[in-house]
Short mmCIF file of C-alpha atoms and ligand atoms in Angstrom, two decimals:
data_model
loop_
_atom_site.label_atom_id
_atom_site.label_comp_id
_atom_site.label_asym_id
_atom_site.label_seq_id
_atom_site.Cartn_x
_atom_site.Cartn_y
_atom_site.Cartn_z
CA MET A 744 -43.71 -15.84 -39.81
CA THR A 745 -43.46 -19.56 -40.61
CA THR A 746 -46.64 -21.53 -41.16
CA ILE A 747 -46.65 -25.12 -39.90
CA HIS A 748 -48.83 -27.93 -41.31
CA VAL A 749 -48.96 -31.13 -39.30
CA VAL A 750 -50.26 -34.08 -41.29
CA ALA A 751 -51.54 -36.86 -39.09
CA GLY A 752 -54.05 -39.69 -39.39
CA VAL A 753 -54.30 -43.46 -39.50
CA GLY A 754 -51.54 -45.80 -40.44
CA GLY A 755 -50.94 -46.36 -44.13
CA ALA A 756 -53.51 -43.61 -45.17
CA GLY A 757 -50.95 -41.66 -47.22
CA LYS A 758 -49.68 -39.15 -44.60
CA THR A 759 -46.14 -39.17 -46.00
CA THR A 760 -47.34 -38.87 -49.62
CA VAL A 761 -49.82 -36.08 -48.82
CA SER A 762 -47.15 -34.17 -46.73
CA ALA A 763 -44.78 -34.26 -49.69
CA ALA A 764 -47.61 -33.18 -52.02
CA MET A 765 -48.48 -30.39 -49.71
CA ALA A 766 -44.92 -29.00 -49.46
CA THR A 767 -44.82 -29.35 -53.30
CA ALA A 768 -47.95 -27.30 -53.65
CA PHE A 769 -46.48 -24.53 -51.46
CA ALA A 770 -43.25 -24.46 -53.51
CA ARG A 771 -45.27 -24.29 -56.70
CA ALA A 772 -47.18 -21.30 -55.24
CA GLY A 773 -43.83 -19.49 -54.95
CA GLN A 774 -43.13 -20.25 -51.27
CA ARG A 775 -40.14 -21.65 -49.56
CA ALA A 776 -41.34 -25.00 -48.24
CA VAL A 777 -39.64 -27.83 -46.27
CA VAL A 778 -41.18 -31.21 -45.46
CA LEU A 779 -40.00 -33.09 -42.39
CA THR A 780 -40.77 -36.69 -41.94
CA ILE A 781 -40.59 -38.28 -38.46
CA ASP A 782 -41.84 -41.53 -39.90
CA PRO A 783 -38.89 -43.89 -39.23
CA ALA A 784 -39.70 -45.65 -42.62
CA ARG A 785 -37.97 -44.22 -45.69
CA ARG A 786 -41.20 -43.48 -47.49
CA LEU A 787 -40.62 -39.68 -47.91
CA ALA A 788 -37.50 -40.37 -50.03
CA ASP A 789 -39.52 -43.04 -52.06
CA ALA A 790 -42.39 -40.56 -52.63
CA LEU A 791 -39.86 -37.88 -53.83
CA GLY A 792 -38.09 -40.40 -55.95
CA ILE A 793 -34.72 -39.98 -54.44
CA PRO A 794 -32.41 -42.57 -52.89
CA HIS A 795 -31.70 -41.07 -49.44
CA LEU A 796 -32.75 -38.28 -47.08
CA GLY A 797 -30.85 -37.22 -44.04
CA ASN A 798 -31.25 -35.10 -40.88
CA GLU A 799 -30.49 -31.83 -42.66
CA PRO A 800 -32.73 -30.28 -45.38
CA THR A 801 -31.98 -31.57 -48.87
CA PRO A 802 -33.11 -29.47 -51.91
CA ILE A 803 -35.60 -31.30 -54.16
CA ASP A 804 -35.67 -30.56 -57.91
CA VAL A 805 -39.27 -29.65 -58.73
CA PRO A 806 -39.81 -28.75 -62.33
CA GLY A 807 -41.32 -25.41 -63.15
CA LEU A 808 -40.97 -23.73 -59.85
CA PRO A 809 -41.84 -20.00 -59.89
CA GLU A 810 -39.56 -17.26 -58.54
CA GLY A 811 -39.16 -17.71 -54.83
CA GLY A 812 -40.50 -21.17 -54.74
CA ARG A 813 -38.30 -23.94 -53.31
CA LEU A 814 -38.76 -27.47 -51.81
CA ASP A 815 -36.48 -29.08 -49.22
CA ALA A 816 -36.92 -32.36 -47.39
CA LEU A 817 -35.47 -34.15 -44.46
CA MET A 818 -35.92 -37.20 -42.38
CA LEU A 819 -35.48 -37.04 -38.66
CA ASP A 820 -32.38 -38.66 -37.24
CA ARG A 821 -33.20 -38.93 -33.60
CA LYS A 822 -29.68 -39.50 -32.33
CA ALA A 823 -28.15 -36.55 -34.29
CA THR A 824 -30.98 -34.32 -33.14
CA TRP A 825 -30.37 -35.26 -29.48
CA ASP A 826 -26.67 -34.61 -29.89
CA GLY A 827 -27.37 -31.19 -31.42
CA MET A 828 -29.69 -30.32 -28.67
CA VAL A 829 -27.23 -31.31 -25.84
CA ARG A 830 -24.45 -29.38 -27.55
CA GLU A 831 -26.66 -26.29 -27.72
CA HIS A 832 -27.78 -26.41 -24.08
CA ALA A 833 -24.57 -27.70 -22.42
CA PRO A 834 -22.67 -25.03 -20.51
CA SER A 835 -19.39 -26.08 -22.10
CA PRO A 836 -18.34 -28.26 -25.07
CA ASP A 837 -16.52 -30.52 -22.57
CA LEU A 838 -19.68 -31.22 -20.62
CA ALA A 839 -21.55 -32.03 -23.84
CA ASP A 840 -18.83 -34.39 -24.87
CA ARG A 841 -19.03 -36.11 -21.45
CA LEU A 842 -22.74 -36.52 -21.56
CA ILE A 843 -22.68 -37.87 -25.17
CA ALA A 844 -20.05 -40.37 -24.07
CA ASN A 845 -21.98 -41.49 -21.01
CA PRO A 846 -23.33 -45.06 -21.46
CA TYR A 847 -26.74 -44.04 -20.31
CA TYR A 848 -27.08 -41.19 -22.80
CA ASP A 849 -27.27 -43.62 -25.60
CA ALA A 850 -30.03 -45.68 -24.05
CA VAL A 851 -31.96 -42.46 -23.13
CA SER A 852 -31.56 -40.81 -26.56
CA THR A 853 -32.59 -43.82 -28.53
CA ARG A 854 -35.09 -45.52 -26.29
CA LEU A 855 -36.78 -42.94 -24.14
CA THR A 856 -40.54 -43.18 -24.49
CA GLY A 857 -41.78 -40.20 -26.47
CA GLY A 858 -38.10 -39.35 -27.21
CA HIS A 859 -38.62 -39.73 -30.88
CA GLU A 860 -41.56 -37.32 -30.89
CA TRP A 861 -39.64 -34.89 -28.62
CA MET A 862 -36.74 -34.84 -31.16
CA ALA A 863 -39.24 -34.37 -33.96
CA ILE A 864 -40.57 -31.22 -32.27
CA GLU A 865 -37.01 -30.10 -31.50
CA LYS A 866 -36.20 -30.39 -35.12
CA LEU A 867 -39.39 -28.60 -36.08
CA HIS A 868 -38.42 -25.78 -33.66
CA ARG A 869 -34.98 -25.50 -35.32
CA LEU A 870 -36.59 -25.34 -38.78
CA VAL A 871 -38.81 -22.52 -37.66
CA GLN A 872 -35.99 -20.73 -35.83
CA ALA A 873 -33.81 -20.87 -38.88
CA ASP A 874 -36.30 -18.52 -40.58
CA ARG A 875 -35.29 -20.06 -44.14
CA TRP A 876 -38.83 -21.33 -44.88
CA ASP A 877 -42.30 -19.86 -45.21
CA VAL A 878 -43.89 -23.23 -44.55
CA VAL A 879 -42.90 -26.37 -42.72
CA VAL A 880 -44.95 -29.50 -43.45
CA VAL A 881 -44.62 -32.21 -40.76
CA ASP A 882 -45.34 -35.81 -41.63
CA THR A 883 -46.12 -37.94 -38.57
CA PRO A 884 -46.07 -41.69 -37.90
CA PRO A 885 -49.42 -43.56 -37.37
CA ALA A 886 -52.18 -41.98 -35.20
CA GLN A 887 -51.22 -43.22 -31.69
CA HIS A 888 -47.67 -41.81 -32.09
CA ALA A 889 -48.95 -38.70 -33.50
CA LEU A 890 -50.79 -38.25 -30.17
CA ASP A 891 -47.51 -38.82 -28.40
CA PHE A 892 -46.20 -35.99 -30.62
CA LEU A 893 -48.56 -33.52 -29.07
CA ASP A 894 -47.94 -34.70 -25.52
CA ALA A 895 -44.14 -35.08 -25.84
CA PRO A 896 -43.08 -31.60 -24.86
CA GLU A 897 -45.09 -31.61 -21.65
CA ARG A 898 -44.15 -35.24 -20.77
CA ILE A 899 -40.41 -34.61 -21.24
CA ARG A 900 -40.59 -31.29 -19.47
CA ARG A 901 -42.12 -33.02 -16.46
CA MET A 902 -39.52 -35.67 -16.62
CA LEU A 903 -36.68 -33.20 -16.78
CA ASP A 904 -38.36 -30.94 -14.19
CA GLY A 905 -35.66 -29.62 -11.82
CA ARG A 906 -37.49 -31.26 -8.79
CA VAL A 907 -37.22 -34.71 -10.35
CA ILE A 908 -33.61 -34.31 -11.27
CA ARG A 909 -32.73 -32.84 -7.93
CA GLY A 910 -34.68 -35.62 -6.19
CA VAL A 911 -32.58 -38.26 -8.02
CA LEU A 912 -29.37 -36.53 -7.11
CA SER A 913 -30.21 -35.51 -3.57
CA PRO A 914 -27.83 -37.33 -1.15
CA ARG A 915 -30.59 -37.84 1.36
CA GLY A 916 -33.89 -38.17 -0.52
CA GLY A 917 -32.64 -39.21 -3.96
CA LEU A 918 -31.77 -42.32 -5.80
CA LEU A 919 -28.66 -42.78 -3.86
CA GLY A 920 -30.07 -41.72 -0.53
CA LEU A 921 -33.02 -44.06 -0.81
CA ALA A 922 -30.88 -47.08 -1.42
CA THR A 923 -29.31 -48.53 1.64
CA LYS A 924 -25.71 -49.03 1.67
CA GLY A 925 -26.30 -52.73 1.32
CA ALA A 926 -28.50 -52.26 -1.85
CA VAL A 927 -25.90 -49.94 -3.40
CA ASP A 928 -23.23 -52.56 -2.81
CA ALA A 929 -25.54 -55.26 -4.33
CA VAL A 930 -26.01 -53.11 -7.49
CA ARG A 931 -22.33 -52.47 -7.65
CA ARG A 932 -21.61 -56.25 -7.47
CA LEU A 933 -24.36 -57.13 -9.97
CA ALA A 934 -23.92 -54.41 -12.54
CA GLY A 935 -20.30 -53.62 -12.11
CA PRO A 936 -18.59 -50.86 -10.07
CA ASP A 937 -18.96 -48.14 -12.68
CA VAL A 938 -22.72 -48.33 -13.13
CA LEU A 939 -23.88 -46.12 -10.16
CA ASP A 940 -21.15 -43.66 -10.92
CA ASP A 941 -22.16 -43.50 -14.58
CA LEU A 942 -25.84 -43.22 -13.58
CA GLN A 943 -25.17 -40.50 -11.06
CA GLY A 944 -22.94 -38.72 -13.56
CA PHE A 945 -25.64 -38.89 -16.22
CA PHE A 946 -28.25 -37.32 -14.06
CA SER A 947 -25.85 -34.69 -12.86
CA LEU A 948 -25.05 -33.84 -16.48
CA VAL A 949 -28.74 -33.81 -17.55
CA GLY A 950 -29.43 -31.60 -14.51
CA ASP A 951 -26.96 -29.09 -15.88
CA LEU A 952 -29.00 -28.91 -19.13
CA GLY A 953 -32.31 -28.80 -17.43
CA ASP A 954 -33.10 -25.11 -17.79
CA GLY A 955 -32.38 -24.98 -21.44
CA PHE A 956 -34.40 -28.07 -22.05
CA ARG A 957 -37.39 -26.81 -20.06
CA GLU A 958 -37.38 -23.35 -21.80
CA ARG A 959 -37.27 -25.28 -25.10
CA GLY A 960 -40.21 -27.42 -23.97
CA GLY A 961 -42.15 -24.09 -23.42
CA GLY A 962 -41.13 -22.89 -26.85
CA VAL A 963 -42.26 -25.91 -28.70
CA HIS A 964 -45.52 -26.00 -26.79
CA ALA A 965 -46.18 -22.43 -27.95
CA LEU A 966 -45.23 -23.47 -31.52
CA LEU A 967 -47.74 -26.40 -31.54
CA HIS A 968 -50.44 -24.03 -30.22
CA SER A 969 -49.65 -21.19 -32.52
CA ALA A 970 -52.40 -19.88 -34.78
CA ALA A 971 -49.99 -20.36 -37.68
CA THR A 972 -49.95 -24.19 -37.07
CA ARG A 973 -52.60 -26.34 -38.76
CA TYR A 974 -53.48 -29.98 -38.22
CA TRP A 975 -54.65 -32.15 -41.12
CA LEU A 976 -56.16 -35.60 -40.80
CA VAL A 977 -55.52 -38.02 -43.65
CA ALA A 978 -57.79 -41.07 -43.86
CA PRO A 979 -58.18 -43.77 -46.55
CA ALA A 980 -61.32 -43.25 -48.65
CA ASP A 981 -61.93 -46.94 -48.71
CA GLY A 982 -62.15 -47.47 -44.84
CA PRO A 983 -61.49 -44.24 -43.04
CA ARG A 984 -61.62 -45.79 -39.45
CA THR A 985 -63.86 -43.00 -38.29
CA SER A 986 -63.49 -43.74 -34.54
CA GLU A 987 -59.77 -43.15 -34.76
CA LEU A 988 -60.31 -39.90 -36.50
CA VAL A 989 -62.77 -38.87 -33.83
CA ALA A 990 -60.31 -39.87 -31.16
CA PHE A 991 -57.64 -37.81 -32.85
CA ARG A 992 -60.00 -34.75 -33.15
CA ASP A 993 -60.92 -35.12 -29.43
CA ALA A 994 -57.20 -35.32 -28.41
CA LEU A 995 -56.52 -32.14 -30.38
CA ARG A 996 -59.51 -30.41 -28.71
CA GLN A 997 -58.21 -31.39 -25.27
CA GLN A 998 -55.22 -29.28 -26.18
CA HIS A 999 -57.51 -26.57 -27.46
CA LEU A 1000 -56.53 -27.22 -31.07
CA GLU A 1001 -58.77 -27.78 -34.05
CA VAL A 1002 -58.51 -29.89 -37.13
CA ALA A 1003 -57.94 -27.72 -40.20
CA GLY A 1004 -59.44 -30.41 -42.59
CA VAL A 1005 -59.90 -34.08 -43.25
CA LEU A 1006 -58.34 -35.39 -46.42
CA LEU A 1007 -59.87 -38.58 -47.78
CA ASN A 1008 -57.03 -40.09 -49.78
CA ARG A 1009 -57.33 -42.45 -52.78
CA PHE A 1010 -60.86 -41.36 -53.37
CA VAL A 1011 -62.50 -42.89 -56.52
CA PRO A 1012 -65.18 -40.41 -57.73
CA PRO A 1013 -68.56 -41.68 -58.98
CA LEU A 1014 -68.75 -42.74 -62.62
CA GLY A 1015 -72.08 -41.09 -63.11
CA GLN A 1016 -75.62 -42.12 -62.07
CA ASP A 1017 -76.53 -44.00 -65.23
CA LEU A 1018 -74.16 -46.56 -66.46
CA ALA A 1019 -76.39 -47.83 -69.24
CA PRO A 1020 -74.82 -45.69 -72.02
CA LEU A 1021 -71.34 -47.03 -71.00
CA HIS A 1022 -72.58 -50.60 -71.16
CA ALA A 1023 -74.10 -49.98 -74.67
CA VAL A 1024 -70.72 -48.63 -75.86
CA VAL A 1025 -68.97 -51.75 -74.64
CA GLN A 1026 -71.61 -53.94 -76.34
CA ASP A 1027 -71.19 -52.05 -79.59
CA ALA A 1028 -67.39 -52.24 -79.56
CA ALA A 1029 -67.68 -56.05 -79.07
CA VAL A 1030 -70.15 -56.68 -81.93
CA ASP A 1031 -67.61 -57.16 -84.78
CA SER A 1032 -65.25 -59.45 -82.94
CA ASP A 1033 -65.18 -63.21 -82.57
CA PRO A 1034 -68.35 -64.00 -80.54
CA ALA A 1035 -66.69 -66.09 -77.86
CA THR A 1036 -63.86 -63.64 -77.31
CA SER A 1037 -66.17 -60.53 -77.47
CA GLU A 1038 -68.47 -62.11 -74.88
CA ALA A 1039 -65.56 -62.76 -72.54
CA VAL A 1040 -64.23 -59.17 -73.05
CA THR A 1041 -67.59 -57.64 -72.52
CA ALA A 1042 -68.12 -59.54 -69.36
CA TRP A 1043 -64.67 -58.60 -68.10
CA ILE A 1044 -65.33 -54.93 -68.94
CA HIS A 1045 -68.67 -55.01 -67.22
CA ASP A 1046 -67.18 -56.51 -64.07
CA ARG A 1047 -64.58 -53.78 -63.97
CA ILE A 1048 -67.22 -50.99 -64.43
CA ASP A 1049 -69.45 -52.58 -61.77
CA ALA A 1050 -66.56 -52.91 -59.36
CA ARG A 1051 -65.45 -49.39 -59.75
CA HIS A 1052 -68.97 -48.18 -59.51
CA THR A 1053 -69.43 -50.02 -56.21
CA GLN A 1054 -66.06 -48.71 -54.92
CA ALA A 1055 -67.14 -45.16 -55.76
CA LEU A 1056 -70.46 -45.61 -53.95
CA ARG A 1057 -68.62 -46.92 -50.91
CA HIS A 1058 -66.16 -44.01 -50.93
CA ALA A 1059 -69.11 -41.53 -51.25
CA ALA A 1060 -70.76 -43.19 -48.18
CA CYS A 1061 -67.53 -43.05 -46.26
CA ARG A 1062 -67.21 -39.45 -46.99
CA ASP A 1063 -70.70 -38.82 -45.66
CA THR A 1064 -69.98 -40.94 -42.54
CA VAL A 1065 -66.72 -39.14 -41.73
CA GLY A 1066 -68.29 -35.77 -42.45
CA GLN A 1067 -71.18 -36.46 -40.07
CA ALA A 1068 -68.94 -37.84 -37.28
CA LEU A 1069 -66.50 -34.86 -37.47
CA GLY A 1070 -68.94 -32.25 -38.48
CA CYS A 1071 -66.99 -31.19 -41.59
CA VAL A 1072 -66.87 -31.80 -45.40
CA PRO A 1073 -63.93 -34.19 -45.97
CA HIS A 1074 -61.79 -33.20 -48.91
CA PRO A 1075 -61.25 -35.95 -51.51
CA LEU A 1076 -57.75 -36.68 -52.92
CA PRO A 1077 -57.81 -38.88 -56.05
CA ASP A 1078 -56.40 -42.27 -56.21
CA ALA A 1079 -53.34 -42.37 -58.55
CA PRO A 1080 -53.84 -45.84 -60.12
CA HIS A 1081 -50.18 -46.50 -60.59
CA GLY A 1082 -48.96 -45.16 -57.15
CA ILE A 1083 -46.95 -42.05 -56.51
CA HIS A 1084 -43.21 -42.54 -56.81
CA ASP A 1085 -41.66 -39.19 -57.95
CA VAL A 1086 -42.10 -35.41 -58.04
CA HIS A 1087 -44.44 -35.61 -61.01
CA GLY A 1088 -46.86 -37.89 -59.11
CA LEU A 1089 -46.68 -35.34 -56.26
CA ILE A 1090 -47.39 -32.43 -58.50
CA ALA A 1091 -50.53 -34.15 -59.84
CA LEU A 1092 -51.69 -34.90 -56.17
CA ALA A 1093 -50.84 -31.27 -55.17
CA LEU A 1094 -53.23 -29.93 -57.70
CA SER A 1095 -56.02 -31.80 -55.93
CA LEU A 1096 -55.35 -30.26 -52.51
CA PRO A 1097 -57.94 -27.87 -51.09
CA THR A 1098 -58.10 -24.57 -52.94
CA GLY A 1099 -56.83 -21.85 -50.72
CA LEU A 1100 -54.31 -24.09 -48.89
CA THR A 1101 -51.35 -22.12 -50.26
CA GLN A 1102 -52.81 -18.71 -49.83
CA ARG A 1103 -50.80 -16.81 -47.30
CA THR A 1104 -52.76 -16.32 -44.16
CA GLN A 1105 -53.09 -13.07 -42.26
CA GLY A 1106 -49.98 -12.31 -40.31
CA THR A 1107 -47.74 -14.38 -42.58
CA GLN A 1108 -45.70 -12.69 -45.26
N1 ATP B 873 -53.38 -40.62 -53.71
C1 ATP B 873 -52.68 -41.73 -53.83
N2 ATP B 873 -52.80 -42.46 -54.99
C2 ATP B 873 -52.07 -43.61 -55.18
N3 ATP B 873 -51.23 -44.09 -54.12
C3 ATP B 873 -51.10 -43.44 -53.05
C4 ATP B 873 -51.87 -42.24 -52.76
N4 ATP B 873 -51.43 -41.83 -51.58
C5 ATP B 873 -50.54 -42.69 -51.09
N5 ATP B 873 -50.33 -43.72 -51.95
C6 ATP B 873 -49.57 -44.89 -51.75
O1 ATP B 873 -49.98 -45.53 -50.63
C7 ATP B 873 -48.86 -46.15 -49.91
C8 ATP B 873 -48.84 -45.67 -48.41
O2 ATP B 873 -48.67 -44.20 -48.46
P1 ATP B 873 -47.84 -43.42 -47.30
O3 ATP B 873 -46.47 -44.16 -47.13
O4 ATP B 873 -47.81 -42.06 -47.76
O5 ATP B 873 -48.79 -43.69 -46.15
P2 ATP B 873 -48.56 -43.35 -44.52
O6 ATP B 873 -49.82 -42.91 -44.00
O7 ATP B 873 -47.35 -42.35 -44.49
O8 ATP B 873 -48.02 -44.75 -44.00
P3 ATP B 873 -47.45 -44.92 -42.49
O9 ATP B 873 -48.54 -44.88 -41.49
O10 ATP B 873 -46.87 -46.36 -42.59
O11 ATP B 873 -46.38 -43.94 -42.23
C9 ATP B 873 -47.64 -45.77 -50.68
O12 ATP B 873 -47.26 -46.77 -51.42
C10 ATP B 873 -48.09 -44.57 -51.43
O13 ATP B 873 -47.39 -44.45 -52.70
MG1 MG B 874 -45.69 -42.44 -43.39
#
């Protein structure tokens, strides 16, 4: 059984980086992990320190992987995934070719609201079906889109519902039936003679795919609600935007899903309660230097220590606020002062993920 970890949260919080670190942690625990990004930015490739990622899983070289451990990564290509789905569900290759060549297909596959999320889930479904991985980690775009991600199967399923398609096609009650002869002629004149034929052809072809699409919708819905699927929220330690996190938690609950944990990213831990000994060391170190220089250096170091101390206090307060609002203990992930740009940075972050994350759960093998 494949375990799925969906990493969601506020924009720029570190979802992509944390997803990659999570998948790295699983690989280092001897599991076959794949990380899928549906973030249209190329950040996953950046975090992994590789130039390019495509729509198919690419093996990532992680030093020191134990027997059985592997890491693959891919970035969703919406169009390629749509094409793959159409080819799978079309009754014949010829019908698939005709649909893909239809001018409306391009617009629908690239611009349909929620279409990106739908394809993400389609891709996720395929990764699970392939049965090549123990764990799939899904990186999502910023929060409002992540909510779309959960709703997408249902929305698209409704859109592709047989009744809607049949309604559009019906000669009496449908799109063509509703329009009077005059209106149809006007559309033909304005948009060109082929538009209505293309449009009707498009809906007719989509209608032929309807059953497979709807079944798949049910399958992915089950996948997102499976006990083997976990939802993580990532928030910046410096300003976690608690109300957005609560909104996300509530959206999950509406779907009878629970947050597995909140990860407070780029957390700066407290320096210690009493900074006096540290200040004394700085003073001592400055004693032998030129007085003017030593004074400036001492002041600079004091400023840095104070700023860091203030930041740490702020992060601790944010941790409490988020914990109270969500009724959990947020897990801090440390700030890497120089950023995370390769697998070594990911390994370091992976070591700070919650203990027990990589333990295989009951029912998984
Ligand atoms: N723990 C960390 N320490 C240091 N830098 C980090 C850490 N986590 C993330 N970053 C950096 O923060 C930036 C934003 O991270 P990332 O792209 O993962 O965020 P995101 O939530 O996926 O953003 P978006 O919402 O735009 O998709 C990146 O430059 C990344 O390297
Ligand atoms: Mg991202």
